[in-house]
Short mmCIF file of C-alpha atoms and ligand atoms in Angstrom, two decimals:
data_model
loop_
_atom_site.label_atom_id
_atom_site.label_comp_id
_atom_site.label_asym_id
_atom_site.label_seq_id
_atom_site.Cartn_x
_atom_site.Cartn_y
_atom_site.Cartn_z
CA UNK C 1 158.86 326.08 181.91
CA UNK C 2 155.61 326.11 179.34
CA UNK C 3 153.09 323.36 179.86
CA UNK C 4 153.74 320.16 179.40
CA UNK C 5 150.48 319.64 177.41
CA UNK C 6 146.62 320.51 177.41
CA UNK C 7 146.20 318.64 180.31
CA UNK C 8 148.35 320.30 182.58
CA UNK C 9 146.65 324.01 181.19
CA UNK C 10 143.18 322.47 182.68
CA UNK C 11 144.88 321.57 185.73
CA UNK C 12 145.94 325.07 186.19
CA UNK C 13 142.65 326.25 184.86
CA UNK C 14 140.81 324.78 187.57
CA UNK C 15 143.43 325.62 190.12
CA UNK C 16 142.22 329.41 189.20
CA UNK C 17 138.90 328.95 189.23
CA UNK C 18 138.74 329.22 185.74
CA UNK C 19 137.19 325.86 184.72
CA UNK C 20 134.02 323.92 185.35
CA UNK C 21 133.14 320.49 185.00
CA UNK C 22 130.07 319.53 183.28
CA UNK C 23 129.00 316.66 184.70
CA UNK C 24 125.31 316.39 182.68
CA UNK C 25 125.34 315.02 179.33
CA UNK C 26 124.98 317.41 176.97
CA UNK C 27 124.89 316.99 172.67
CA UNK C 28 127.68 318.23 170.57
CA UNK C 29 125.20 318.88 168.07
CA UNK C 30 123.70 321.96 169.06
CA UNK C 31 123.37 321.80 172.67
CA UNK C 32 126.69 322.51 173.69
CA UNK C 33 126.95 326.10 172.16
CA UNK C 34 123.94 327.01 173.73
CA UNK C 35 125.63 326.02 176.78
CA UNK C 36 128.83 327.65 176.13
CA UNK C 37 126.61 330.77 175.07
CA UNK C 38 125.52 330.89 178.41
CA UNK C 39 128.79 330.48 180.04
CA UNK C 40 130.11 333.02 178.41
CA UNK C 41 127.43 335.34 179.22
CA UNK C 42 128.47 334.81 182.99
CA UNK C 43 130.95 336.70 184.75
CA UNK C 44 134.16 334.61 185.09
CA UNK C 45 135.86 334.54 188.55
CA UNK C 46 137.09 337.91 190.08
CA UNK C 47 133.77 339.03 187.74
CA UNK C 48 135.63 339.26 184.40
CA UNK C 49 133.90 338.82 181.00
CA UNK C 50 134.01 335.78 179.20
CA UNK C 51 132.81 333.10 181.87
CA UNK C 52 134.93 330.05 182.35
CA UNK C 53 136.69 327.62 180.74
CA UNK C 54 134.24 324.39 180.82
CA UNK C 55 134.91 320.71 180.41
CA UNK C 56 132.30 318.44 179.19
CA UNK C 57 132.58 315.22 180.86
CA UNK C 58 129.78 313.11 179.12
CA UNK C 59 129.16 314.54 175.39
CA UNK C 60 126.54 312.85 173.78
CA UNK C 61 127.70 310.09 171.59
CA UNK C 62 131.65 309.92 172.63
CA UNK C 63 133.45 308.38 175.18
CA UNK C 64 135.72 311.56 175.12
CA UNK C 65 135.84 314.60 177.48
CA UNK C 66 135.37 318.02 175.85
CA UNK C 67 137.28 320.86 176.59
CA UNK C 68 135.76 324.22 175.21
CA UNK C 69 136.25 328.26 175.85
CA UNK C 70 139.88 327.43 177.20
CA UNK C 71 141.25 330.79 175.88
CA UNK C 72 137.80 332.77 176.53
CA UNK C 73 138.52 335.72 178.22
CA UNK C 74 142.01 337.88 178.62
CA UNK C 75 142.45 336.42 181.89
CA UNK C 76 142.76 332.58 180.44
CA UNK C 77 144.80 334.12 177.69
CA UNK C 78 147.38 335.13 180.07
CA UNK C 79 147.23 332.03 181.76
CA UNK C 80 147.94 330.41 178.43
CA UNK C 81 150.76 332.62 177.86
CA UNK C 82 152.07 331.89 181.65
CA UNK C 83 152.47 336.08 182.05
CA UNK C 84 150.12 338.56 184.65
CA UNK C 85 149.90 340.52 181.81
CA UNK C 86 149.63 340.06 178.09
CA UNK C 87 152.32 343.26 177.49
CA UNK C 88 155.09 341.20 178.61
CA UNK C 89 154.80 338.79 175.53
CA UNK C 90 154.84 341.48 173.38
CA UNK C 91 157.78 343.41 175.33
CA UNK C 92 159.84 340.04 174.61
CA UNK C 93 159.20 340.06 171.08
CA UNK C 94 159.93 343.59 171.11
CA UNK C 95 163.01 342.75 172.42
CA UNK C 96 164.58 340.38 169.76
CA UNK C 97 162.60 343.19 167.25
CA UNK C 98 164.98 345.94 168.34
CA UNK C 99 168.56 344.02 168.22
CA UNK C 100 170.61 346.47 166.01
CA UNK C 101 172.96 345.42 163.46
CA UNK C 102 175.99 345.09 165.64
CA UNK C 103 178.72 347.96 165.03
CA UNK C 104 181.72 346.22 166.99
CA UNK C 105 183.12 343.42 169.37
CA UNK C 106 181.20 344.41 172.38
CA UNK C 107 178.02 344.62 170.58
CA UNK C 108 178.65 340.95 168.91
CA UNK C 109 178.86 340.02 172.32
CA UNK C 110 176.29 341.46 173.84
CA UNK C 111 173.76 339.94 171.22
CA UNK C 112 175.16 336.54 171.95
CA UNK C 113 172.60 335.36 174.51
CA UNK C 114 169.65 336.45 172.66
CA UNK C 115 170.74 334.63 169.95
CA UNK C 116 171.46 331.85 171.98
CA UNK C 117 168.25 332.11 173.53
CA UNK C 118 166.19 332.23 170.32
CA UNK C 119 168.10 329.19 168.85
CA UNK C 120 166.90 327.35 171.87
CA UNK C 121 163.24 327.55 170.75
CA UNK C 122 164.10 325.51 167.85
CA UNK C 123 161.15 322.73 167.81
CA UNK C 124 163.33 319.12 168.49
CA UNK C 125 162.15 316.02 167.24
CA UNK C 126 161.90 312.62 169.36
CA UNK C 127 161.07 309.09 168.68
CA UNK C 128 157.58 309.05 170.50
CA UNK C 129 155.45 310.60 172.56
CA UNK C 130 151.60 310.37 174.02
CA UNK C 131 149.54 310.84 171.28
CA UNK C 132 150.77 307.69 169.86
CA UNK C 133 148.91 305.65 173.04
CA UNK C 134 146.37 304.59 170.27
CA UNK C 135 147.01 304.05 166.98
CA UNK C 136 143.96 303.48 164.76
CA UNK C 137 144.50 302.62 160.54
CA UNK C 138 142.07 302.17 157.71
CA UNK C 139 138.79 301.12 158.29
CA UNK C 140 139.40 301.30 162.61
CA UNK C 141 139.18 305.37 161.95
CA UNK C 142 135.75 306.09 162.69
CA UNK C 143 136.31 310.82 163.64
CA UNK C 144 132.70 310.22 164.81
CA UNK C 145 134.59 308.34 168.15
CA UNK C 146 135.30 312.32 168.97
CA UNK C 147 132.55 314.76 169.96
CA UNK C 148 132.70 316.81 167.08
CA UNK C 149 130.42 319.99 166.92
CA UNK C 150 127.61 321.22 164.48
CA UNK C 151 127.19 324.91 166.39
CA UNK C 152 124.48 326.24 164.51
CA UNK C 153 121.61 325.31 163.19
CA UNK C 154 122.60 325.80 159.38
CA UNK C 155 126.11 324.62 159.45
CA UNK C 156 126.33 322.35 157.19
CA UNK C 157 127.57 319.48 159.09
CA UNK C 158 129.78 318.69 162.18
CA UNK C 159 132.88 320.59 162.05
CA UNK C 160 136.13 320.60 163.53
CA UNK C 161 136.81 323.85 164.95
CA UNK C 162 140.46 323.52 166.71
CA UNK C 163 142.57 321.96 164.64
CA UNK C 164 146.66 322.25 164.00
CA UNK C 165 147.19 321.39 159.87
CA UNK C 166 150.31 320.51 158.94
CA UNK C 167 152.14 321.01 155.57
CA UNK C 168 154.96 321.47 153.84
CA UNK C 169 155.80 323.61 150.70
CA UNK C 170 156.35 321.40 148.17
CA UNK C 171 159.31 323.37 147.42
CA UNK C 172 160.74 324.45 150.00
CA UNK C 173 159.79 322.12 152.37
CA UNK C 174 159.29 324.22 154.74
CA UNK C 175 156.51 323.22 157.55
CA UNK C 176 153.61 325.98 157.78
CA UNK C 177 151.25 325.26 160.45
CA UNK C 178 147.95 326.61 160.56
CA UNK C 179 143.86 326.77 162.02
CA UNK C 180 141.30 325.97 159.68
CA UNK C 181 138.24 324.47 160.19
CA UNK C 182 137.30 320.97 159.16
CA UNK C 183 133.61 319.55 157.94
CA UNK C 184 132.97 315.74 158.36
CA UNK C 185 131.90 314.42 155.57
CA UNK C 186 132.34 310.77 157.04
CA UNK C 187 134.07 308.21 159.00
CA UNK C 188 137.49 309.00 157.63
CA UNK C 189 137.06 312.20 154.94
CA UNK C 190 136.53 315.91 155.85
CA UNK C 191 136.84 319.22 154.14
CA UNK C 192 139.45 321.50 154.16
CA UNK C 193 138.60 324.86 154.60
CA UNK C 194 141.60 327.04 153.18
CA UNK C 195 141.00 329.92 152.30
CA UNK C 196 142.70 331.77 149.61
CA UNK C 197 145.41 333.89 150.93
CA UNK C 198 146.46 331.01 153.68
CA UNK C 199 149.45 329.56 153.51
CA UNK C 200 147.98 325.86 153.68
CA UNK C 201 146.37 326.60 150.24
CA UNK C 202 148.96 327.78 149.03
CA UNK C 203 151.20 324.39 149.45
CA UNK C 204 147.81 323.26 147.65
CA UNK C 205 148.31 325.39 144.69
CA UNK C 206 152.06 325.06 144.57
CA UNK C 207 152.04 320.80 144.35
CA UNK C 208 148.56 321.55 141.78
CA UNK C 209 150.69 322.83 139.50
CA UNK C 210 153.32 320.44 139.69
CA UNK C 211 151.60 317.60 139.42
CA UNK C 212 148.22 317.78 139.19
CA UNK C 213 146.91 314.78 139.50
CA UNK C 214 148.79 314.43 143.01
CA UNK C 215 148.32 314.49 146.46
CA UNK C 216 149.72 315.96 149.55
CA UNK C 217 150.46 314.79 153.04
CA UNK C 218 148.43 316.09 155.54
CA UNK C 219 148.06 316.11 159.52
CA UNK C 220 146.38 317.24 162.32
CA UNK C 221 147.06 318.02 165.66
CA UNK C 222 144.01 318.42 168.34
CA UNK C 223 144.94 319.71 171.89
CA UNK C 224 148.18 320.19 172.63
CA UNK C 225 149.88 323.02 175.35
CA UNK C 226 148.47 326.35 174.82
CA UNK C 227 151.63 327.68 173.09
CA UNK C 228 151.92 324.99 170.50
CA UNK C 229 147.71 325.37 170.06
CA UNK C 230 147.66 329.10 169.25
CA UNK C 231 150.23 328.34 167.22
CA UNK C 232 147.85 327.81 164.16
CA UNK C 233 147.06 331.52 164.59
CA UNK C 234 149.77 333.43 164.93
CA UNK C 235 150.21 336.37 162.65
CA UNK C 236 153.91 335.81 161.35
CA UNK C 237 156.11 336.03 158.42
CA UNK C 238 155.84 333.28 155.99
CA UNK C 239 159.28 331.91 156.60
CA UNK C 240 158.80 331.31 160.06
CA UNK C 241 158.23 328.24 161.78
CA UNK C 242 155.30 328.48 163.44
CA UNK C 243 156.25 325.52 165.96
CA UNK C 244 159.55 327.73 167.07
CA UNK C 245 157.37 330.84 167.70
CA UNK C 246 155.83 328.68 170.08
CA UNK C 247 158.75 327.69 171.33
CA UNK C 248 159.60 330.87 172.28
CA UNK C 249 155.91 332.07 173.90
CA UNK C 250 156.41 328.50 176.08
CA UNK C 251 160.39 329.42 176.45
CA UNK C 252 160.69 326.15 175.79
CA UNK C 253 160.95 323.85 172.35
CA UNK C 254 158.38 322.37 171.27
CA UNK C 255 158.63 318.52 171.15
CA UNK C 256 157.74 317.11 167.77
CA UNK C 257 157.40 313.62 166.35
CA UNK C 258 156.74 311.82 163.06
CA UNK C 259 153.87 310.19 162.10
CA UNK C 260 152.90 306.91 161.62
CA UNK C 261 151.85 307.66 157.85
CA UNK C 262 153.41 310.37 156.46
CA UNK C 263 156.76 312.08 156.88
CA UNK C 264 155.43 315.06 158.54
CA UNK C 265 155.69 315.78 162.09
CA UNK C 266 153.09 316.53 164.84
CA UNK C 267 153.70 317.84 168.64
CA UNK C 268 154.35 314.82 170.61
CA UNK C 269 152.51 315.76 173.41
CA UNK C 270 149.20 316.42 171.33
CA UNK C 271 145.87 314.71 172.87
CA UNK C 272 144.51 313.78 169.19
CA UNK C 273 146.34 313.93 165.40
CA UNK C 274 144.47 312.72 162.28
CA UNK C 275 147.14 312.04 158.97
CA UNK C 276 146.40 311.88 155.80
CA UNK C 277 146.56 313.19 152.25
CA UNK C 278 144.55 315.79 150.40
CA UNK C 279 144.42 315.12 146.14
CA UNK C 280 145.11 317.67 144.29
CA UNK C 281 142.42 317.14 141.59
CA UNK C 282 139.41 316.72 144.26
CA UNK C 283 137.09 319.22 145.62
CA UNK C 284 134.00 319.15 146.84
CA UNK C 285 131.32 321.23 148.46
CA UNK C 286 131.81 323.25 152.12
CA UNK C 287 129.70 325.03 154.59
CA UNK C 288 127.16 326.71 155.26
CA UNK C 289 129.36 327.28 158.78
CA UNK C 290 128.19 329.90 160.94
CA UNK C 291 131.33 332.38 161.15
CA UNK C 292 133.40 334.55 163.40
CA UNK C 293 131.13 337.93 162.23
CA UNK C 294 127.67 336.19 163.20
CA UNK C 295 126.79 335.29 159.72
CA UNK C 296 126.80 332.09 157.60
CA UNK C 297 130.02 331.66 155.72
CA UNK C 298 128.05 330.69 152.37
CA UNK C 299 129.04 326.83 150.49
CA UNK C 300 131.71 326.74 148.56
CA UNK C 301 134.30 324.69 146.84
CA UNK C 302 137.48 323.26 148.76
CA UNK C 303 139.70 320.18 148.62
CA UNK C 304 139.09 317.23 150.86
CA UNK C 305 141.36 315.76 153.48
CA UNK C 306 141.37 311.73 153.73
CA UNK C 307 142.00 310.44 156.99
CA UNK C 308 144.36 307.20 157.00
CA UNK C 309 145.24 307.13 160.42
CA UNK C 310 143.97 308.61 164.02
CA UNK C 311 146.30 308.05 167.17
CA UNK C 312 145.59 309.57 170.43
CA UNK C 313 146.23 309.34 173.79
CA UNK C 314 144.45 306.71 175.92
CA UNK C 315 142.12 309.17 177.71
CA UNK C 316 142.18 312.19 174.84
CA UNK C 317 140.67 315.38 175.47
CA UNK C 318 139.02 316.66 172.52
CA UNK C 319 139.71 320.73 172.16
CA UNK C 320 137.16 322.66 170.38
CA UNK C 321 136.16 326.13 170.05
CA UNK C 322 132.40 327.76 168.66
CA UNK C 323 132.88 330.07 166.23
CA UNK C 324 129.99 332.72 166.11
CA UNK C 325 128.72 336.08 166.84
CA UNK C 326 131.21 338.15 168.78
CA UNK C 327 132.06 337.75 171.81
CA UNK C 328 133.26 334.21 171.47
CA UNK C 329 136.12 332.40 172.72
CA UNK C 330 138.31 333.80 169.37
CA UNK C 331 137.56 336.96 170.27
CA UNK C 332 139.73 336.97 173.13
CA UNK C 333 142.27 334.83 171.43
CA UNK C 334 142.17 337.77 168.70
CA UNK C 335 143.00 340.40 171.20
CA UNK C 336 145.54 338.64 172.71
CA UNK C 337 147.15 337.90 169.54
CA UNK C 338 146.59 341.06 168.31
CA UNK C 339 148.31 342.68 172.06
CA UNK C 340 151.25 340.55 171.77
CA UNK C 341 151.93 340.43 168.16
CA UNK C 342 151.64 343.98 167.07
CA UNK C 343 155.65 344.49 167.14
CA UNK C 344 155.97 342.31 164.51
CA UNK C 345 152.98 342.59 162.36
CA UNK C 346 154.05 346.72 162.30
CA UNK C 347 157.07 344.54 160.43
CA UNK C 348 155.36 343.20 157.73
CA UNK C 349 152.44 345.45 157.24
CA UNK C 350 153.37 349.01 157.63
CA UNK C 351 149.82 350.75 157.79
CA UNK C 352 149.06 349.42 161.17
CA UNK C 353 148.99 351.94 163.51
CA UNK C 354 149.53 350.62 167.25
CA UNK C 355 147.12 351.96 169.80
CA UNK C 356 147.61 352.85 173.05
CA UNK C 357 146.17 349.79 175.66
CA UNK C 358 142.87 350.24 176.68
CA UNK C 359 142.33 351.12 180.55
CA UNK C 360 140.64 347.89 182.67
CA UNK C 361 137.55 347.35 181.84
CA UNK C 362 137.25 348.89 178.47
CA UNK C 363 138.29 345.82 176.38
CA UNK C 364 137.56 343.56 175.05
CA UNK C 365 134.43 344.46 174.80
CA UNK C 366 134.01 347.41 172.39
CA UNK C 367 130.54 348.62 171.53
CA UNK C 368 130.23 348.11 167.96
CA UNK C 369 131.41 344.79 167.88
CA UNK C 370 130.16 343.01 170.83
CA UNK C 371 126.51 342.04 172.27
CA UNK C 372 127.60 343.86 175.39
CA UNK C 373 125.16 343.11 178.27
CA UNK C 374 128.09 342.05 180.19
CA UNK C 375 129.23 343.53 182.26
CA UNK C 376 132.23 343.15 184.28
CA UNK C 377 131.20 341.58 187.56
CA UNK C 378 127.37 342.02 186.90
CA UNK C 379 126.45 338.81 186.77
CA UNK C 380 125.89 335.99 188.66
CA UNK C 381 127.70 333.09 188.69
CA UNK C 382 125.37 329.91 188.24
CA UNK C 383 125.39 326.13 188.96
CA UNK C 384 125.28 323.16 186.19
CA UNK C 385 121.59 323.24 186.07
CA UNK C 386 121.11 326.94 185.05
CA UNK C 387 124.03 326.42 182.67
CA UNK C 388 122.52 323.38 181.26
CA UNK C 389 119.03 323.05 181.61
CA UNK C 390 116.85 323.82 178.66
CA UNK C 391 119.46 323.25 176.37
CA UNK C 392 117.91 320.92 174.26
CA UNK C 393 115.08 322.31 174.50
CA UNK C 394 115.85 325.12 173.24
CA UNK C 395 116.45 323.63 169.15
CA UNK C 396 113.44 320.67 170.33
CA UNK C 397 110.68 323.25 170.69
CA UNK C 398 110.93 324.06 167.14
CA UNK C 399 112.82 322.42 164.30
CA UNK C 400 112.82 325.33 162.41
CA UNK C 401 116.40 326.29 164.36
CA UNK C 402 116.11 327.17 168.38
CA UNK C 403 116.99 330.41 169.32
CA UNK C 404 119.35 331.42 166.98
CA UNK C 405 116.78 330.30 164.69
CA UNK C 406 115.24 334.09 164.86
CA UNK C 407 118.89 334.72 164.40
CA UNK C 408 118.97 332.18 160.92
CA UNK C 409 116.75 334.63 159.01
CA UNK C 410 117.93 334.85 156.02
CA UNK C 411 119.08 338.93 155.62
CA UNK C 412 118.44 341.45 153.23
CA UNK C 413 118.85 339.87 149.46
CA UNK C 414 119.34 336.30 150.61
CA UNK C 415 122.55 336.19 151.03
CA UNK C 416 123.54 335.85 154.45
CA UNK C 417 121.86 334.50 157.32
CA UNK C 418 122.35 335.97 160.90
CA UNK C 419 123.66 333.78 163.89
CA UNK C 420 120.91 335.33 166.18
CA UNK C 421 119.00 338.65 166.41
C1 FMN M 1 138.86 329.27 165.61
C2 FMN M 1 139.50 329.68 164.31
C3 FMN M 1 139.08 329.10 163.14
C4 FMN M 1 139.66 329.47 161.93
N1 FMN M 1 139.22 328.89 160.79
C5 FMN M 1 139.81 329.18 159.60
C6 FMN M 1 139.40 328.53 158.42
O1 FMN M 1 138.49 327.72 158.42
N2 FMN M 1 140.06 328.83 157.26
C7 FMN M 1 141.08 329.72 157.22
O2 FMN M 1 141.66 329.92 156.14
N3 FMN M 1 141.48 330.39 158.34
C8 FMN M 1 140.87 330.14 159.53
N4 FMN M 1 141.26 330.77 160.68
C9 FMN M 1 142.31 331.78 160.61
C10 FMN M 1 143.68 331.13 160.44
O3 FMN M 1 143.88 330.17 161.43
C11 FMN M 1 144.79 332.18 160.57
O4 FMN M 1 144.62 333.12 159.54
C12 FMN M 1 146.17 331.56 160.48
O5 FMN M 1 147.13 332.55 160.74
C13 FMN M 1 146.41 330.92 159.15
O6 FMN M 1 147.72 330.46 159.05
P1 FMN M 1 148.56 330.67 157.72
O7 FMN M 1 148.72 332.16 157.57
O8 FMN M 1 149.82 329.95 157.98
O9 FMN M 1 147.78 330.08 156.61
C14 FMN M 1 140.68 330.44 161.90
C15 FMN M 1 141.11 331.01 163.10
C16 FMN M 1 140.51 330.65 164.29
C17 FMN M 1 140.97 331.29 165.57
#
């Protein structure tokens, strides 16, 4: 049985030691990477990289808990998956990868419980669910009600980090689900950071040239099982539905319902979704956004998604991740990803070659890519204060950008800034 929701992942989470509460208030803007910085810096329980899981009880400004570095090391990414280790994911894929054409009877019926099984995953649609508790139209949608981030100290804004955004192909109609980061612009308006090659841009492209003077239905899910969550990420053909991939890492389908606005549909069991509409004549400017390489994704020019409607449950937890220098939270999400998808990417891209697991210890945490100084089981936990004290501080002392400010030098030619030295 997958979780039931986010909810129930923290539960477990905290059952394992993996999650603290933060019980100090503590700023979205700024403050709270340098917290999770920290945190992830520590040793996690059992001494594993990537720190724990922490919930934010009072941000700054919100009336909503704040649930960050969830997925942050390979130990909370099993968890997530509900395996001991990531391998058997990928030997279950690998599974359904290798059913041959069947040559006779007995090998027809053989296959029929896999295919039984797979059809099973098939997302189902109900009439309602929790994150309809609140419904909030027009001028009552304020996203500011949510503790939204700004991580660094040249993003350009607050941005949404986590989010699920839901289209369809405007020909095919076929759902594509995906993770892309969203700026706030305002009360109700925020960008929409597709990028090129991404499926959500192209259902963009495809209405464009329809009819461009159009618009698109748009929504967002924030928070919802672990399964259904990664499912923004997941490397798979274009054909697939995301939400039955899910499905099948949760063995169980994913529960989706319509929304109040538009005619797409949303997990039912998410904490927060945002619908809308994006035109298809409107862009306007995006970034800087400090990015997953430690350098400042430069502005640029992307369409605009206008909130009509927000519901929620009546207590949401607000999921969000900080994107940054390596080793953040995606960076285990990556490997994991990477671990228990390389089957079927092998599919679809033929020049990857697998390699072998690395031993214990050796991953994820490869020289070149990561500011190593941890090390497995070398350091200490802490309490709140250490994790939290200072924090402010730390951008207060000088406006010119905190510590990542050394880190927010411009680089050679001007054209990228680093997160931190
Ligand atoms: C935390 C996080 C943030 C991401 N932000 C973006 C983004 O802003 N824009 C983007 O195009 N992809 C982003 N990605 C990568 C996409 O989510 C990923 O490529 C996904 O598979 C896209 O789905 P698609 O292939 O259906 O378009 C992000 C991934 C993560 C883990």
């Amino acid at each position: 049985m997958g979780y039931a929701d986010l909810r129930e992942f923290v539960r477990r989470l905290e059952k394992e030691g993996e999650l603290r509460r933060v019980k100090a208030e503590v700023d979205p803007v700024l403050e709270v990477t340098e917290v999770v910085q920290r945190a992830q810096a520590m040793a996690g329980p059992n001494g594993s990289p990537g720190g724990m899981a922490l919930l934010f009880e009072k941000p700054k400004g919100s009336r909503y808990p704040l649930l960050i570095n969830a997925f942050g090391s390979v130990r909370r990414m099993e968890l997530a998956f509900e395996v001991e280790e990531l391998d058997e994911v990928a030997a279950r894929i690998r599974g359904f990868l290798d059913m041959q054409t069947p040559q006779g009877l007995f090998d027809k019926l053989k296959m029929l419980p896999k295919l039984a099984e797979l059809g099973s995953f098939m997302p189902k649609n109900v009439k309602d669910g929790p994150c309809k508790e609140v419904v909030h139209q027009g001028n009552d949608v304020n996203l500011f009600d949510f503790p939204i981030l700004k991580c660094w100290p040249q993003d350009g804004g607050r941005f949404i980090t986590f989010p699920l955004v839901f289209t369809r192909n405007p020909e095919t109609g076929k759902r594509n689900v995906g993770m892309y980061r969203m700026q706030i612009y305002d009360e109700r308006t925020t960008g929409m950071h597709w990028q090129t090659q991404k499926h959500g841009a192209e259902h963009f492209r495809r209405a464009r040239a329809k009819n461009p003077e159009g618009r698109i239905p748009v929504s967002v899910a924030i928070g919802a099982d672990p399964a259904t969550t990664l499912g923004g990420i997941l490397p798979i053909p274009p054909d697939l539905d995301e939400m039955m991939f899910s499905g099948f890492l949760r063995r169980e389908p994913v529960e989706l319902v319509k929304c109040e606005t538009n005619d797409l549909e949303v997990p039912a069991n998410a904490e927060i979704v945002l619908e809308g509409y994006v035109n298809l004549n409107e862009m306007r400017t995006e970034g800087p956004f400090g990015d997953h390489t430690g350098f400042y994704s430069l502005e640029g020019e992307y369409p605009v998604f206008h909130v009509e409607c927000v519901t929620h449950r009546k207590d949401p937890i607000y999921l969000a991740t900080v994107v940054g220098r390596p080793p953040q939270e995606d960076f285990y999400m990556g490997y994991a990803i990477e671990r228990v998808f390389l089957p079927l990417m092998k599919l679809t891209h033929a020049e990857i070659v697998d390699v072998s697991m690395p031993a214990e210890g050796d991953c994820p945490q490869p020289d070149d890519c990561v500011d190593s100084k941890i090390v497995s089981g070398t350091r200490a936990k802490s309490d709140e204060r250490d994790l939290v004290a200072g924090a402010s501080d730390v951008y207060e002392s000088d406006p010119g950008g905190g510590p990542r400010r050394e880190c927010a030098r411009l680089s050679r030619g001007g054209v990228e800034g680093t997160l931190r030295d």
